[in-house]
Coordinates of C-alpha atoms in Angstrom, one line a residue:
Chain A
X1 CA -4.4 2.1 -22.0
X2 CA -3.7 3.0 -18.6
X3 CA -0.6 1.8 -17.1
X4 CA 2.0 1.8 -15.0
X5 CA 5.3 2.4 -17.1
X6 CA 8.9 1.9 -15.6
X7 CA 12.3 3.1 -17.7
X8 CA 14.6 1.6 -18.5
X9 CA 14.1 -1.9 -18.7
X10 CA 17.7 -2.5 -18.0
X11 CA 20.0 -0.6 -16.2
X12 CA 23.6 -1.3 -15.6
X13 CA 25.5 1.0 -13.1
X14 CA 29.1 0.7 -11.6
X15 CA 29.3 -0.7 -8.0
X16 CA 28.5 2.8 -5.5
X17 CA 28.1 5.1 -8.4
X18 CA 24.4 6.4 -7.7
X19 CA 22.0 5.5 -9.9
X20 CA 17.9 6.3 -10.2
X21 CA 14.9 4.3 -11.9
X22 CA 12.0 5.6 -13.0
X23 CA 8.3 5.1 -12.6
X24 CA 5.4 6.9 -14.1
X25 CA 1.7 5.9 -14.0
X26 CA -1.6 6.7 -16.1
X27 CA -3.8 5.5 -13.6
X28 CA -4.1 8.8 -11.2
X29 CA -4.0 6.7 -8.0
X30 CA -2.9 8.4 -5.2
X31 CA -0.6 5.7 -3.8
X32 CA 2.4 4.6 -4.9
X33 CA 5.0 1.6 -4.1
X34 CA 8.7 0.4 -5.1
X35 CA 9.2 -3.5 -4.2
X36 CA 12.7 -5.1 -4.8
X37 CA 12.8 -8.3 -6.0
X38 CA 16.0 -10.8 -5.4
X39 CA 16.0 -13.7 -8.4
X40 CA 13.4 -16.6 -7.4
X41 CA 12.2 -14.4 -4.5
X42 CA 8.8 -12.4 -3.2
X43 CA 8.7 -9.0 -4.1
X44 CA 9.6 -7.1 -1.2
X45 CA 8.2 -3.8 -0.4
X46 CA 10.8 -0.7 0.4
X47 CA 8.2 2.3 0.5
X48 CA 5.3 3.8 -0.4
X49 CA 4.2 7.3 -0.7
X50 CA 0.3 8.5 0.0
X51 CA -0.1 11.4 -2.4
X52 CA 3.3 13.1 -1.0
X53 CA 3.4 11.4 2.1
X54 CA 6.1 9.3 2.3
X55 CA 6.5 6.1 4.1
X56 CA 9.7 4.1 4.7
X57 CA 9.2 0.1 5.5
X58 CA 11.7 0.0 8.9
X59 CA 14.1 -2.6 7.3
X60 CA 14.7 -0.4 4.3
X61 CA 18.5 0.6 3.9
X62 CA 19.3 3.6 4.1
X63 CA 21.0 3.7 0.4
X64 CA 17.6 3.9 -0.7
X65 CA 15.7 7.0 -1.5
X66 CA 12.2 7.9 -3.3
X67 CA 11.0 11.2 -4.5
X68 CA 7.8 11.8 -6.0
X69 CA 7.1 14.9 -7.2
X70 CA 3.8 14.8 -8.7
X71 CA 1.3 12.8 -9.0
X72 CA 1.9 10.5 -12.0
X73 CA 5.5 10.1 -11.3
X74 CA 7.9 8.5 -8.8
X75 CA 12.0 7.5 -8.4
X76 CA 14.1 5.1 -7.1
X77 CA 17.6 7.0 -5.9
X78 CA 19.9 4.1 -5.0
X79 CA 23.0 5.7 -3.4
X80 CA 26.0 3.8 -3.8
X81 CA 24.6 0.4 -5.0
X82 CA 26.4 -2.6 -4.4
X83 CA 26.3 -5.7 -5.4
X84 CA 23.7 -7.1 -3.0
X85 CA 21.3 -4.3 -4.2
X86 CA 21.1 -6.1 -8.1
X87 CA 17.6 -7.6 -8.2
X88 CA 14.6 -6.3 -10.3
X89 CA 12.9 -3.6 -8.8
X90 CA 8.8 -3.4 -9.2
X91 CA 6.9 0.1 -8.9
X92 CA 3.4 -0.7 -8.5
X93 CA 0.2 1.8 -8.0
X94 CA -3.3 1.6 -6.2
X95 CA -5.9 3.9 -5.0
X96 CA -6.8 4.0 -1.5
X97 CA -9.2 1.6 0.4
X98 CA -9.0 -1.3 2.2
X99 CA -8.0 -4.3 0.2
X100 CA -7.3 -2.2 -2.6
X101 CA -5.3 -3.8 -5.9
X102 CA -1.5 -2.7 -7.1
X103 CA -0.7 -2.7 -10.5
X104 CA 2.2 -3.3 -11.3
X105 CA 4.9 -1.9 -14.2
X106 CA 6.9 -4.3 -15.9
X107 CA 9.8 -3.8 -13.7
X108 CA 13.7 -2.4 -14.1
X109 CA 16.7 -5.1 -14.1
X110 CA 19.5 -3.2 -12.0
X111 CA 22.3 -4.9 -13.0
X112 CA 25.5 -3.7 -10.8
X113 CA 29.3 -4.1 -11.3
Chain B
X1 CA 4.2 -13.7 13.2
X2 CA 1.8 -13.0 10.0
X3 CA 3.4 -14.8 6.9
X4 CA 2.1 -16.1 3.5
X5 CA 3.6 -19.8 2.7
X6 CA 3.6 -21.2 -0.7
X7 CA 5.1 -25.0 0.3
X8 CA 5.6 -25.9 -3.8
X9 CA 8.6 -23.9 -4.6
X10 CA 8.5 -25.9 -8.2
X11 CA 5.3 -27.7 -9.8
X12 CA 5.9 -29.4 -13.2
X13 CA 2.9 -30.1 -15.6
X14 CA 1.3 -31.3 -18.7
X15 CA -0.3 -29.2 -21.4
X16 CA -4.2 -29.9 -21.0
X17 CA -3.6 -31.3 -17.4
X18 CA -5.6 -30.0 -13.7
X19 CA -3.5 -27.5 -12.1
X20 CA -3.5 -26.4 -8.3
X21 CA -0.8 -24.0 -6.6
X22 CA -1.6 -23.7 -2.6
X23 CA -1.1 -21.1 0.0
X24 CA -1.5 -20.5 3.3
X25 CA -1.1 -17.4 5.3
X26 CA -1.6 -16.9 9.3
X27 CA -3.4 -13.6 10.4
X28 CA -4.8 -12.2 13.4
X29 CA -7.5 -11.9 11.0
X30 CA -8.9 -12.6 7.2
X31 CA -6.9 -10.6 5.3
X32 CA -7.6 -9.6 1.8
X33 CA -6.2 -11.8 -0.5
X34 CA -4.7 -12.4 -4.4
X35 CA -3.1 -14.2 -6.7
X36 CA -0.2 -12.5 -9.4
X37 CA 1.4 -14.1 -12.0
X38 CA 5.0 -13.2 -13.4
X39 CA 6.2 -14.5 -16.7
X40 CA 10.1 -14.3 -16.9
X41 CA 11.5 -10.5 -16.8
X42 CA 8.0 -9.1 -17.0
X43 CA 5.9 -7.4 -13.5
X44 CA 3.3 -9.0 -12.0
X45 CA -0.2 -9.4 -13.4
X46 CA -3.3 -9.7 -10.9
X47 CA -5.3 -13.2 -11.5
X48 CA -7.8 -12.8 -8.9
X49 CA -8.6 -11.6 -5.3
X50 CA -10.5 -12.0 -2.6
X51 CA -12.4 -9.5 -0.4
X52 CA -15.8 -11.2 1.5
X53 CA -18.3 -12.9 -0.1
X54 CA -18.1 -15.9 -2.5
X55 CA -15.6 -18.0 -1.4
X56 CA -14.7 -19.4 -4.6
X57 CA -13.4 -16.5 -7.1
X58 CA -13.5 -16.5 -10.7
X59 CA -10.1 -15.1 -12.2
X60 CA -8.7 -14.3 -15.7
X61 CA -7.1 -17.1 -18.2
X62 CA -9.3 -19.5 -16.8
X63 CA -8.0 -19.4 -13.0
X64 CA -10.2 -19.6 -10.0
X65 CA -9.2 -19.9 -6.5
X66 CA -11.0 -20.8 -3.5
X67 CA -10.7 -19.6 0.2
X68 CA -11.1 -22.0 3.3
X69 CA -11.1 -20.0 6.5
X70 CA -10.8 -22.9 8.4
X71 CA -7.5 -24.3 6.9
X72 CA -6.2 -20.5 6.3
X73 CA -5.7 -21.0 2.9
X74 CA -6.5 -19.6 -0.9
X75 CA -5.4 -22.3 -3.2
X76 CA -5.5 -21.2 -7.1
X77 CA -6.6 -23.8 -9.9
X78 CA -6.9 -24.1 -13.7
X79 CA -8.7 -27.3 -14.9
X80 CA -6.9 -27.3 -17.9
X81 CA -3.2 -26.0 -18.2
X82 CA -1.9 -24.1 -21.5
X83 CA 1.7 -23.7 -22.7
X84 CA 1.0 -20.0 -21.9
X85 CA 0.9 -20.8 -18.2
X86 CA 4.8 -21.3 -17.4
X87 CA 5.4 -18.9 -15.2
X88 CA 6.1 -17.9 -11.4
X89 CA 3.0 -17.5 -9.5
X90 CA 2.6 -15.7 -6.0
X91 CA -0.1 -15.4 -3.6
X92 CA -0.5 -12.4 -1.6
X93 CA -2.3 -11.2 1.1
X94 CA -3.4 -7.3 2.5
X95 CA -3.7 -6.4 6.0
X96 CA -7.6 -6.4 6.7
X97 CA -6.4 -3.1 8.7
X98 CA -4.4 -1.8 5.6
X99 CA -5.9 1.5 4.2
X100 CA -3.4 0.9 1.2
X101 CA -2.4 -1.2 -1.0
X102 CA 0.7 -2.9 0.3
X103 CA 1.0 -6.2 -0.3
X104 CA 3.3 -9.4 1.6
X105 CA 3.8 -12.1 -0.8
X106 CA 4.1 -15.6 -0.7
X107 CA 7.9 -16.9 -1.7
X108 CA 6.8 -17.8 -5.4
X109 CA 5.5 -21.3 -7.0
X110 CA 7.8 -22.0 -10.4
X111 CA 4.9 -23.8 -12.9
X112 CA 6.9 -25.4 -16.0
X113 CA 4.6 -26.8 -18.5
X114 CA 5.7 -29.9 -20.4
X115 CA 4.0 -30.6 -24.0

């Protein structure tokens, strides 16, 4: 099936040692998202990239990068996590089009200490 | 400001009983609108959405919702809850001027099922 596939699961990293998740998709859309997600909050969306384009929501910290380099694949480069940045963090696809629907991956667990 | 409110933060119910999980969102204009569900340390799973049309939209595991444009909201139902159905729920809404897929979401509804 297609899908939208995120490693690991679970990732534990030491407080400011860098750390990147992974995201890799099936579906050939052309857009691609990374939401963070606080425990019993919204998903909340850091950036997006349009093909290569890439586009940074204005509240994003500036710990967090993305780098896509291809079409099926996209990362997470969290700088020097702290431990305000541990929340589950949701990389979700779509194609292009008003109204258009994200699928999501099952989401990695940054865990930091 | 445009926002997405879910007010129930919490909604306990019985196995078999009517289930309903509002939301309202303010917009200059109708925005697109959907429904995910999020079982515990899983992603989220589309229910249903809303474009045009129809204002009442048929959904998977038995969800519908309907959309009031004159109370601004897209409240999501089941008539007849399973075990299954303990989960978070969110409501979400695209910007009618959105060429993507970015999505603001509702703060969550918590549904615990009781046998």
């Amino acid at each position: 099936d297609a899908m939208v596939i995120q490693n690991p699961r679970y990732q534990v990293t030491q407080f400011g040692k860098p750390v990147t998740l992974s995201c890799s998709q099936t579906l050939n859309h052309n857009v691609m998202y990374w939401y963070q997600q606080k425990s019993s909050q919204a998903p909340k969306l850091l950036f997006h990239y349009y093909d290569k384009d890439f586009n940074n929501e204005a509240d994003t910290p500036d710990n967090f990068q993305s780098r896509r380099p291809n079409t099926s694949f996209c990362f997470l480069d969290i700088r020097s996590p702290g431990l305000g940045d541990a929340a589950m963090y949701l990389c979700a696809t779509s194609r292009t089009g008003q109204g258009t629907e994200a699928f999501f991956g099952q989401g990695t667990r940054l865990t930091v200490v | 400001a445009q926002s997405v409110t879910q007010p129930d933060i919490h909604i306990t119910v019985s196995e078999g009983a009517s289930l309903e999980l509002r939301c309202n969102y303010s917009y200059g204009a109708t925005p697109y609108l959907f429904w995910y569900v999020q079982s515990p340390g899983q992603g989220l799973q589309l229910l249903l959405k809303y474009f045009s049309g129809d204002t009442l939209v048929q959904g998977i595991k038995g969800f519908e919702a309907e959309f009031k444009r004159s109370q601004s909201s897209f409240n999501l139902r089941k008539p007849s809850v399973h075990w299954s159905d303990a989960a978070e729920y969110f409501c979400a809404v695209g910007a009618p001027t959105d060429s993507w897929g970015k999505l603001q979401f509702g703060a969550g509804t918590q549904v615990v099922v009781t046998p």
